[in-house]
XYZ file of C-alpha atoms in Angstrom:
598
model
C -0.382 22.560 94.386
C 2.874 21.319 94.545
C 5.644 23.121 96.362
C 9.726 22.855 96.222
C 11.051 22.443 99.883
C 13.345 25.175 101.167
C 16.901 24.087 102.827
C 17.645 26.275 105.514
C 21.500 26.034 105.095
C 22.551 27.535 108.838
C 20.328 24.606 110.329
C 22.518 21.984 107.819
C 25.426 23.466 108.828
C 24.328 23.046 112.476
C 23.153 19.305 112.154
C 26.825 18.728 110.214
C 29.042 20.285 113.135
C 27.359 19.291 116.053
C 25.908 15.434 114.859
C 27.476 14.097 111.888
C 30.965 15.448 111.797
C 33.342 14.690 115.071
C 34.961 18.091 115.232
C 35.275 21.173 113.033
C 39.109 19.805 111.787
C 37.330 17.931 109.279
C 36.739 21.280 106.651
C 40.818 20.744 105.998
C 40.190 17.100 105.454
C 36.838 17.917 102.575
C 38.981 20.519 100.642
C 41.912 18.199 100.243
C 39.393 15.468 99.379
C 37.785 17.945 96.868
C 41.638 18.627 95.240
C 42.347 15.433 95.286
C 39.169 14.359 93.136
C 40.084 17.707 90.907
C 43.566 16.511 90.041
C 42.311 12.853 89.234
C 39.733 13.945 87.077
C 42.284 15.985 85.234
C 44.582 13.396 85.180
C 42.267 11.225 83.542
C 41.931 13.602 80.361
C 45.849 14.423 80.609
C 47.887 12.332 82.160
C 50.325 14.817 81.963
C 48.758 17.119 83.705
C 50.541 19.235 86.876
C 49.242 17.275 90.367
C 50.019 19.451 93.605
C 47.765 21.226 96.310
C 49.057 24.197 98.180
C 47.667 25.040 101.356
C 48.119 28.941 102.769
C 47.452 30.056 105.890
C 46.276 33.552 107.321
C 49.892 34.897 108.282
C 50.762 34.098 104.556
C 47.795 36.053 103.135
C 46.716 39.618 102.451
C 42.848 39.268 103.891
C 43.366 36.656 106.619
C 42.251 33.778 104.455
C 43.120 30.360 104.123
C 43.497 29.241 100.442
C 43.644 25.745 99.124
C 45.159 25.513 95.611
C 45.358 22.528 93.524
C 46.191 22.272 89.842
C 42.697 19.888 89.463
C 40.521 19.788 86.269
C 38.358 23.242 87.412
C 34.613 23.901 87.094
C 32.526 25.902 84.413
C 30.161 28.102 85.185
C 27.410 25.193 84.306
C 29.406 22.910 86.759
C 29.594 25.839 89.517
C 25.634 25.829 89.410
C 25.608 21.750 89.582
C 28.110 21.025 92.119
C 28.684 23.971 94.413
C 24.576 25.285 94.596
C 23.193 21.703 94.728
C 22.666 19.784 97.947
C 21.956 16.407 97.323
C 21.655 15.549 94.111
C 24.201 13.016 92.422
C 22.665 12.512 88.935
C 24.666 15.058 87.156
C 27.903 14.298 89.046
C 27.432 10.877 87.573
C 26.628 12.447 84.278
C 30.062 15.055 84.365
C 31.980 11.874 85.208
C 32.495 12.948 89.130
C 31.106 9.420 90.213
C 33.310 6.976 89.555
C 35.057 5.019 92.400
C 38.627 6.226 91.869
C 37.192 9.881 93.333
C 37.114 10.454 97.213
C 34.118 12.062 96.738
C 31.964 14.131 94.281
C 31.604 17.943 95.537
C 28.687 16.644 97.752
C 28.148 17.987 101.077
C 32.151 18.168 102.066
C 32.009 22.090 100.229
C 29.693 22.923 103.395
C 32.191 21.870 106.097
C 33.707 25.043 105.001
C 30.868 26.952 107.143
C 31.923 25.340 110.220
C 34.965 27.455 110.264
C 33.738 30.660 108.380
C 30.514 32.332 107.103
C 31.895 32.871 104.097
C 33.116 30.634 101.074
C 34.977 31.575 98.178
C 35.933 29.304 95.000
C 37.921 30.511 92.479
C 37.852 28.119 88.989
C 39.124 27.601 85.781
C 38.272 24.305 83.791
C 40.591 22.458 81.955
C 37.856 21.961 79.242
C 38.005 25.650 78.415
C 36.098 28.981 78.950
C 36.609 31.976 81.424
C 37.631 31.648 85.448
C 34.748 31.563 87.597
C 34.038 32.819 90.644
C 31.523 31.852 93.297
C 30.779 33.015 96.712
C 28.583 31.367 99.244
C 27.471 32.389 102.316
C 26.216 29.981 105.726
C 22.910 31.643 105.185
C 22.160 29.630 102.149
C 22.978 32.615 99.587
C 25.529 32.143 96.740
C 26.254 34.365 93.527
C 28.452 33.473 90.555
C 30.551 35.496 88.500
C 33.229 36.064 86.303
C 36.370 37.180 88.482
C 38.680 39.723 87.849
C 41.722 37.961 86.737
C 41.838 35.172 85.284
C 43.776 31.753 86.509
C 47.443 30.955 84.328
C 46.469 26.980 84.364
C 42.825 25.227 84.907
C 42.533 24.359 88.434
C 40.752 25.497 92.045
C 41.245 27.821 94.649
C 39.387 27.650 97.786
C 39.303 30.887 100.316
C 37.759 31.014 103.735
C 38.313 33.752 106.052
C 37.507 31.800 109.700
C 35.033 33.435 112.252
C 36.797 34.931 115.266
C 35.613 32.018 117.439
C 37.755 29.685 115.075
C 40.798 31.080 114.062
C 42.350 28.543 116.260
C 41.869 26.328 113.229
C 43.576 27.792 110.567
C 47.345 28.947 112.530
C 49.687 27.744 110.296
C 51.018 24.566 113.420
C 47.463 23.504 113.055
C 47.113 23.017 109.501
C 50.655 21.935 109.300
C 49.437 19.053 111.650
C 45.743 18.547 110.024
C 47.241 18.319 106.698
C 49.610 15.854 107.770
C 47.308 13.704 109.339
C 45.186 13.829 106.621
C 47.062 13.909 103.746
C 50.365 12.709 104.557
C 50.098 9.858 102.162
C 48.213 11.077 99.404
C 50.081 10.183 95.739
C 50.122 14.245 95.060
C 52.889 16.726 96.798
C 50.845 18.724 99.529
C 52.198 21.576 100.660
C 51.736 24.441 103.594
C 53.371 27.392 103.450
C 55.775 25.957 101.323
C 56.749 23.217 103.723
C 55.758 19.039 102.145
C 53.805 17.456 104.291
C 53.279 14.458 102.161
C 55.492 11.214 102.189
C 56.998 9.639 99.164
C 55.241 6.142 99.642
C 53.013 4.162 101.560
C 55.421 3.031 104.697
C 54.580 -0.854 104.244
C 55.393 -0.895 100.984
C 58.716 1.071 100.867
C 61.527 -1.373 100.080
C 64.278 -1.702 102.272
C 67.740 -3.631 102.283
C 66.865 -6.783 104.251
C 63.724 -7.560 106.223
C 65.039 -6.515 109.478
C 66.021 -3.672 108.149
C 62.343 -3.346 107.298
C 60.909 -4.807 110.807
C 62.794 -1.836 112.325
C 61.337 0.928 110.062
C 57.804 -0.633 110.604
C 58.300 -0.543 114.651
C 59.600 3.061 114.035
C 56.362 3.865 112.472
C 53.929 2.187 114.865
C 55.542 4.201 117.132
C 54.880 7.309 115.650
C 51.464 6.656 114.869
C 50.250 4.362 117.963
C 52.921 5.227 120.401
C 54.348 1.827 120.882
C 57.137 -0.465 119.847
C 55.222 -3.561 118.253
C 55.914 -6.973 119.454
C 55.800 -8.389 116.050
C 54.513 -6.668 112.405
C 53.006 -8.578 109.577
C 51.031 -7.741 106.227
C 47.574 -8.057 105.484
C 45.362 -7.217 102.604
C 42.217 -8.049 100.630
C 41.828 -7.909 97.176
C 38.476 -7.998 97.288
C 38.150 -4.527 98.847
C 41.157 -3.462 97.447
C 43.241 -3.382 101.188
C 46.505 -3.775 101.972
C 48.430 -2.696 105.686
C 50.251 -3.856 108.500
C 49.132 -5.324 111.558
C 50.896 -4.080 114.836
C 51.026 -6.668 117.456
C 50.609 -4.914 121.188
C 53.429 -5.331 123.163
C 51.367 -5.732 126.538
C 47.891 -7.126 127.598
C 45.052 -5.203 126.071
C 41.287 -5.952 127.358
C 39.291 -8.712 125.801
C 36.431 -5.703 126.036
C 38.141 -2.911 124.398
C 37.506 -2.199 120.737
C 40.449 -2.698 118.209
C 40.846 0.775 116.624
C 42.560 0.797 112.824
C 44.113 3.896 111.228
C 42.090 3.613 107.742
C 43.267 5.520 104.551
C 40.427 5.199 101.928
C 42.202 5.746 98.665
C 45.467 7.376 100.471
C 43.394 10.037 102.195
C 43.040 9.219 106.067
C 39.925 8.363 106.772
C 39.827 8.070 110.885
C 42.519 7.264 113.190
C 40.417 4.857 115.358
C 37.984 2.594 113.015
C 35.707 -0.185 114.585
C 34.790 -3.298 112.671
C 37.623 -3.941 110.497
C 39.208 -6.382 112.609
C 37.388 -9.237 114.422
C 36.124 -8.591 118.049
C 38.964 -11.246 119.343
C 41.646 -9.407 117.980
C 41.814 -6.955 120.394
C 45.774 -7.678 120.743
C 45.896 -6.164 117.087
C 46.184 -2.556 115.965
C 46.420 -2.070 112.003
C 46.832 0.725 109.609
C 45.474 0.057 105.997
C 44.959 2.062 102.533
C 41.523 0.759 101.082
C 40.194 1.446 98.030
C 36.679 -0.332 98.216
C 35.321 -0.135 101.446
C 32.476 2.520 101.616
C 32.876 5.678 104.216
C 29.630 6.426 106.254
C 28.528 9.933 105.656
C 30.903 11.176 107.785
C 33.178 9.907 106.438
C 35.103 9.114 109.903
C 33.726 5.276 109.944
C 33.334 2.143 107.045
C 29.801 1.518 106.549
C 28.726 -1.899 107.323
C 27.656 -4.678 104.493
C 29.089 -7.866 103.079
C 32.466 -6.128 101.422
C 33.136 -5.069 104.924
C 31.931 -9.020 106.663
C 34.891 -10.132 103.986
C 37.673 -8.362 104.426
C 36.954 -8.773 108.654
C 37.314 -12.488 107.716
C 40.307 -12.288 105.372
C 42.603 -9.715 108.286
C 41.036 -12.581 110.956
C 42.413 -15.322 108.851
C 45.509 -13.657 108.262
C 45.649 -12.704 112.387
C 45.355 -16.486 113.228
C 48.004 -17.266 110.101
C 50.361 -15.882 111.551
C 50.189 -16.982 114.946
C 50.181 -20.642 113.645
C 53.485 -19.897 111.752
C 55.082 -18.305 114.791
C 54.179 -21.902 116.733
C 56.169 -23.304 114.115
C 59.044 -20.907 113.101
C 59.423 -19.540 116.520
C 58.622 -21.523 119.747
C 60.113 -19.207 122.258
C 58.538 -16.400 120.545
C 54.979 -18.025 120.505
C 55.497 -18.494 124.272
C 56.441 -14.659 124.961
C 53.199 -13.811 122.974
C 51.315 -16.202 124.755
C 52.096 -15.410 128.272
C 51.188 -11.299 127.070
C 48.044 -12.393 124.734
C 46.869 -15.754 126.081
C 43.297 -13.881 126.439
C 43.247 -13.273 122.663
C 44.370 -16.741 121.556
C 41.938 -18.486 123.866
C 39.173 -16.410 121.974
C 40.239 -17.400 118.945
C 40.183 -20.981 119.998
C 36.740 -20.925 120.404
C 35.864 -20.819 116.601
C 39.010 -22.082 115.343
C 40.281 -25.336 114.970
C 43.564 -24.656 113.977
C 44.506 -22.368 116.858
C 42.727 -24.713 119.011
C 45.524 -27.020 118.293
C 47.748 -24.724 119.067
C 45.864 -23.592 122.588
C 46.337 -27.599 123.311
C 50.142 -28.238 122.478
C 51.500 -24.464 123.641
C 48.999 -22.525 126.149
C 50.268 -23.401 129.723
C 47.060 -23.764 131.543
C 46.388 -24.104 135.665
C 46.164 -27.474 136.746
C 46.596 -29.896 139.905
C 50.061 -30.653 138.630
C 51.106 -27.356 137.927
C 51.092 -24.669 134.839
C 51.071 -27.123 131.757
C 49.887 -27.380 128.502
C 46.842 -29.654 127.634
C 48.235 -31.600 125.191
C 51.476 -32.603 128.395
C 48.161 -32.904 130.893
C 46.696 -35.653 128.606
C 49.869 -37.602 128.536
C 50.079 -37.409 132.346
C 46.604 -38.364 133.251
C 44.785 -39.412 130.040
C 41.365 -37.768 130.468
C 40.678 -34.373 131.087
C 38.468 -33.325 134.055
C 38.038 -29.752 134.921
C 35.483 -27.834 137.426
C 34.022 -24.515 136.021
C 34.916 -22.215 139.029
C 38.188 -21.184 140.392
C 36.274 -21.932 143.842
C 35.795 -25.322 143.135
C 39.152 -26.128 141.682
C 40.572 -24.292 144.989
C 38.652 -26.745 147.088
C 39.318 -29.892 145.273
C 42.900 -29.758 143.634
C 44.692 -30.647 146.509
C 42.323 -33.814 147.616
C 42.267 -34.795 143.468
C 45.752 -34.723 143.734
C 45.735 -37.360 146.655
C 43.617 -39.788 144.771
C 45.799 -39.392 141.590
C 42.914 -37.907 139.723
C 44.617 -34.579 137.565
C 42.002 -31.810 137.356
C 42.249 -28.349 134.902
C 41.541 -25.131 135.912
C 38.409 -23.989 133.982
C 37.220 -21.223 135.673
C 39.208 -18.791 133.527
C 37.980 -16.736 130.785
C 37.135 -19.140 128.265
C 38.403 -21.817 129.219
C 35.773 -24.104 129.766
C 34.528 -23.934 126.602
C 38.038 -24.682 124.911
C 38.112 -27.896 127.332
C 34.452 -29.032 125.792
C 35.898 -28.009 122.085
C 39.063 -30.675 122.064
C 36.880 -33.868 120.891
C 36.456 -31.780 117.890
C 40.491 -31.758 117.123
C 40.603 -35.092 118.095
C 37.270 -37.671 119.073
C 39.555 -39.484 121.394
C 40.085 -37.054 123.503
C 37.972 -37.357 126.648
C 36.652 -34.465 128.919
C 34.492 -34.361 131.935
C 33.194 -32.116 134.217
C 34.517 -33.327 137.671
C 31.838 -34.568 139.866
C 32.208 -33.513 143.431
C 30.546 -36.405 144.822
C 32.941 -39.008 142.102
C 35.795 -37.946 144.905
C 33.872 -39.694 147.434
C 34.296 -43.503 145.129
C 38.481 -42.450 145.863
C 38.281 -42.645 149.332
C 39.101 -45.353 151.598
C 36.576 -47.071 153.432
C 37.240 -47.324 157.452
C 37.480 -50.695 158.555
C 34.881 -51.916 160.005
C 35.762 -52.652 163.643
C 36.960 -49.040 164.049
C 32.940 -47.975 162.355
C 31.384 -49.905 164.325
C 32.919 -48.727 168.147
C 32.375 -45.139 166.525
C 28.726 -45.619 165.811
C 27.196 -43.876 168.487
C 29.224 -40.731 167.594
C 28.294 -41.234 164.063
C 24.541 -41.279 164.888
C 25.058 -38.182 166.923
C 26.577 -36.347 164.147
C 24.037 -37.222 161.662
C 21.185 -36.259 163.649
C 23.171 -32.518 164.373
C 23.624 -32.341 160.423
C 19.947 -33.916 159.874
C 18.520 -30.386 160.226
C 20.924 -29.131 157.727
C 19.766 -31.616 154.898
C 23.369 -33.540 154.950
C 24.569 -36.211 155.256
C 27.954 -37.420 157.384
C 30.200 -40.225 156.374
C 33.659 -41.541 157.873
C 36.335 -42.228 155.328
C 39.649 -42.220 155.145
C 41.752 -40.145 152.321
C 45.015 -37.644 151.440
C 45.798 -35.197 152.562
C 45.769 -35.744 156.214
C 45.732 -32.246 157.092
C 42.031 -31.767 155.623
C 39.763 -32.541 158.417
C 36.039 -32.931 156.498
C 35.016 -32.090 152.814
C 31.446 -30.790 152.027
C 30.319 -32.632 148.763
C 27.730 -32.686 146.938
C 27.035 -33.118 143.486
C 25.222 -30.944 140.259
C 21.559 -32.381 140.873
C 21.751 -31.731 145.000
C 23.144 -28.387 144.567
C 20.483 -27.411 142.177
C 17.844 -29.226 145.063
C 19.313 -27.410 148.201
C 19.712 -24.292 145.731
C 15.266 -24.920 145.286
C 14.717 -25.803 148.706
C 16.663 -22.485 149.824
C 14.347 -20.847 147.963
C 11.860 -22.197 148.722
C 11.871 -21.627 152.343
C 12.185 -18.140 152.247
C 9.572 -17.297 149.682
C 5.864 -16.823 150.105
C 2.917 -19.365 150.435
C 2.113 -18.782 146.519
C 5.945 -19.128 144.758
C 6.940 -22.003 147.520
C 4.040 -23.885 145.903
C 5.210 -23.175 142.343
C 8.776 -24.033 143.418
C 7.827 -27.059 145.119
C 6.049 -28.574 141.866
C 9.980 -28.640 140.486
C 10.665 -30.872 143.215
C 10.141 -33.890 142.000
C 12.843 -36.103 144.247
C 12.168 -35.007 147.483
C 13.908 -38.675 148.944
C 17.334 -37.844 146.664
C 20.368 -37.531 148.086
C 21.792 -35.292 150.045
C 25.292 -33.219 150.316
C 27.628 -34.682 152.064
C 30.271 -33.873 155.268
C 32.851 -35.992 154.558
C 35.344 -36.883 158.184
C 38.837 -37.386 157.469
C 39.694 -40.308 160.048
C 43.488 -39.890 158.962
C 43.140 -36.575 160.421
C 44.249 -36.188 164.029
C 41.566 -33.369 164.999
C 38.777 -35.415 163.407
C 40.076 -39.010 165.489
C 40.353 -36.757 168.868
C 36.568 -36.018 167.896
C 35.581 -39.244 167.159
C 36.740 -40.253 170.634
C 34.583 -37.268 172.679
C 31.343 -38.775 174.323
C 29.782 -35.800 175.241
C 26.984 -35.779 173.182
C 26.937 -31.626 173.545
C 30.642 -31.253 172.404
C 29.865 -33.710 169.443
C 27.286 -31.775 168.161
C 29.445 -28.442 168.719
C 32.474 -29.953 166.963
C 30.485 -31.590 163.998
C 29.075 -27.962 163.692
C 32.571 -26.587 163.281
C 33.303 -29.134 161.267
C 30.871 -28.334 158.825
C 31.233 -24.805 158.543
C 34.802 -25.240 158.251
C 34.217 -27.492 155.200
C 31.909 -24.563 154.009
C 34.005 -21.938 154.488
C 36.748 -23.782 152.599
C 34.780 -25.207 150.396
C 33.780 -21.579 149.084
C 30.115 -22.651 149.086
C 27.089 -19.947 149.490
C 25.958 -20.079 153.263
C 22.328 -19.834 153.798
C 21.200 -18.116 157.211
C 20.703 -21.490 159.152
C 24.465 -22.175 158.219
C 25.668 -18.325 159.035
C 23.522 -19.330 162.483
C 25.499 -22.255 162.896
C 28.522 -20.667 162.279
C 28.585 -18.496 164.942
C 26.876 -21.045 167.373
C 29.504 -23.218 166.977
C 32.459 -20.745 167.476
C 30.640 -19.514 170.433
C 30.212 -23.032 172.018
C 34.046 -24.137 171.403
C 34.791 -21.139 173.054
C 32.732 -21.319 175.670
C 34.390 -24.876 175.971
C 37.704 -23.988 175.854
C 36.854 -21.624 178.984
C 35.404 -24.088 180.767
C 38.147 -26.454 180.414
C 40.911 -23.960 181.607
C 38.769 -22.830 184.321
C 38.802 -26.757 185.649
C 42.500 -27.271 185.043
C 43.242 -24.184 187.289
């Protein structure tokens, strides 16, 4: 036997307040919406017809209510029954014409956002297609009852009456509705009043004409700041016609985070739909805020979000497009200004970059970047040095920008958020252009070779040194390079890193996982790092001339870990060992040495 399921209406209204609606402000927001859809459906039998909605609150009324009146098209009785008694069911909405997209909604569930408020409902109805005024009462326990009511309405249209619970009468004072009705409503195409008191605006703000642009520049900074709470660093228009859209981007007028969410104020069809919406706007244009009046985009049941599909994929594209747009017409129109939005937003234009081939061009001609020569664009770097070599970490552009420098060799900065992979993107603006990945160990071809009288007298310290740096895995060689002051340089290039990084590992794992490593080992005879001595360097040629083989072995020891230290690399425990062996055995020399001079 078949059986009809039973709603238990105080559990809805409990799933509604505490999961699918944000906060219980949203029961102003569904009556409006239901007026609203009341006076266009009138409107479209009579376009004549009255179009207001009157808000009172409980100081204004006998009972403590608070009525919403609006001058809509009205319910019969029938319609009570279909649309104020029927949880979801859309057919016969569709069927009494309440489906079509120019309504906010169709007397769904918004009527029960009433119960988050009170426990009692009241609508009061007239249609415009004739017959007596209605009334029906529902309560949050899932009863209704419909009847005729005592005196009947002048004109066809609604009245809704709720008399709040004790525990939210903070909802209906009269500042609070003043303020939820404005937020709400403030732009809807009907007057909305409270207590008397308009609380809609004439227009939509972008679209208000105004005597000359800047005249109009300054009334849209005016109203980012009353909405956001900033003055905008620029303002431009967007829209969509497929999705029916049109707004105003605000550009921030400091750094936002590359993480944080661009939030939208979103009006669907005039009537607010959140103040903070995710997923209009590409992820990279968090430097962006936007308000915009759709008229296509679908509302998630809440109604405080868009719901994600391909109309909403589009118009993300089309505001993206019209985000990078601009930006490519301020490089034009406005140098200077393109450099003050750089130097705030050089985080969001980089991201852009990575996709776009347009504002890469305009990353390579405008975006200072960090370099060996200084902050400079790419496109100036190119014309310095020709091709572009870059290392990946700030580190390693630290340890090797100065001695680069020496050998003429210009080296970028790409450590930085994206940046790296905006170097490896130019060839696709232009094939010519040439980018590497500096090589550590390339330095080494740069350097000078010692001549070979001065090698050979210094060959018995040389064997001495390698032997101390044998037991390290590295490998010492003399040479002679700018600057001065930089005694030794630890290189070594992608392929030895990634060996010592293995053997590291290696020798402090157990029997089983050594033996897996080891199978990745497959040049055990390739070359090693390398501590590079800087004869130019006075420490390094008072070294070279000790010929005690202890102090050699000390000093190359310091030598090293000096080169480490600077060199920012990872120091395994043999080298922290070393470390502190070394320091200890200078000092213990320099003791010993003033001990014999006194």
């Amino acid at each position: 036997m078949e059986q009809v399921f039973q709603v238990d209406l105080r559990g809805v209204v409990d799933l509604l307040s505490h999961h699918l609606y944000g906060s219980p402000r949203v029961y102003l927001r569904e009556l409006l919406q239901n007026a609203v859809d009341a006076i266009t459906a009138r409107r479209a039998i009579d376009a004549a017809a009255p179009a207001e909605v009157r808000i009172e609150t409980p100081d204004r009324t006998d009972d403590g209510s608070i009525r919403v009146h609006d001058s809509g098209i009205g319910l019969t009785e029938a319609e009570v029954h279909t649309f104020l008694a029927t949880i979801g069911r859309s057919g016969k909405r569709d069927d009494l014409g309440f489906a079509r997209h120019e309504f906010l909604g169709q007397f769904g569930i918004g009527l029960l956002s009433c119960f988050l408020v009170a426990d009692e409902a009241q609508v009061i109805t007239r249609s415009a297609k004739g017959g007596p005024t209605v009334r029906w009462i529902g309560y949050a326990d899932g009863r209704y009852r419909v009847e005729r009511a005592a005196e009947e309405r002048a004109e066809p249209g609604t009245t809704v009456i709720l008399v709040p619970r004790r525990d939210m009468q903070q909802w209906v004072t009269p500042t609070t509705v003043v303020e939820l009705a404005t937020l709400f409503g403030s732009l809807l195409p009907f007057p909305v009043t409270v207590n008397g008191q308009t609380v809609t605006e004439p227009g939509l703000p972008w679209r208000t004409a105004h005597p000359t642009p800047a005249d109009r520049q300054a009334a849209l900074a005016r109203y980012a700041g009353e909405t956001f709470g900033f003055t905008p660093f620029a303002s431009f228009d967007i829209s969509c016609a497929e999705s029916g859209l049109t707004g105003v981007a605000f550009v921030l007028p400091q750094a936002a985070s590359p993480a944080a969410k661009s939030g939208s104020r979103v009006y669907l069809k005039r009537m607010l739909l959140a103040e903070n919406v995710t997923g209009l706007l590409p992820e990279w244009a968090f430097f962006v805020r936007c308000v915009v009046d759709t008229t296509e985009l679908r509302p998630t049941a809440s109604r405080e979000a868009l719901y994600e599909d391909d109309l909403l994929e589009a118009t993300r594209d089309a505001i993206g497009t019209q985000i990078r747009d601009w930006l490519v017409e301020l490089s034009a129109s406005n140098p200077a200004g393109l450099a003050d939005f750089l130097r705030i937003h050089d985080m969001g234009v980089k991201a852009l970059a990575l996709h776009d081939d347009d504002m890469l061009r305009l990353v390579d001609q405008w975006l200072p970047v960090e370099t060996n020569a200084g902050r400079i664009p790419l496109a100036e770097f190119r014309r310095r040095f020709g091709a572009v070599r870059y290392t990946p970490s700030v580190e390693e552009f630290r340890q090797l920008a100065a001695v680069s420098s020496a050998q003429g060799l210009g080296l970028v900065n790409g450590g930085y958020s994206y940046l790296t992979e905006i170097l490896e993107r130019l060839p696709a603006i232009d094939p010519e252009i040439l980018v590497t990945r500096l090589d550590p160990a390339e330095l080494a071809t740069h350097f000078d070779l010692v001549d070979p009288a001065t090698e050979l007298a210094l060959r018995p310290f040389l064997s001495t040194a390698q032997r101390c740096l044998d037991r390290l895995d590295c490998e010492v060689a003399l040479r002679t390079f700018d600057p001065p002051s930089l005694a030794a340089l630890y290189l070594l290039d992608r392929d030895t890193q990634h060996r010592a990084e293995l053997r590291a590992t290696r020798a402090i794992a157990d029997d089983l996982w050594a033996d897996v490593l080891g199978a990745f080992d497959t040049e055990p005879d390739a070359d090693r790092p390398q501590l590079v001595l800087n004869h130019r360097n006075p420490l390094v040629r008072r070294i070279c001339g000790v010929t005690d083989p202890r102090l050699v072995t000390t000093a190359v020891e310091a030598l090293y870990s000096q080169a480490l230290l600077l060199g920012q690399h990872p120091l395994r425990p043999v080298d922290i060992a070393l470390l502190n062996r070394s320091f200890v055995g200078l000092l213990d020399w320099a003791v010993h040495d003033t001990e014999g001079e006194s």
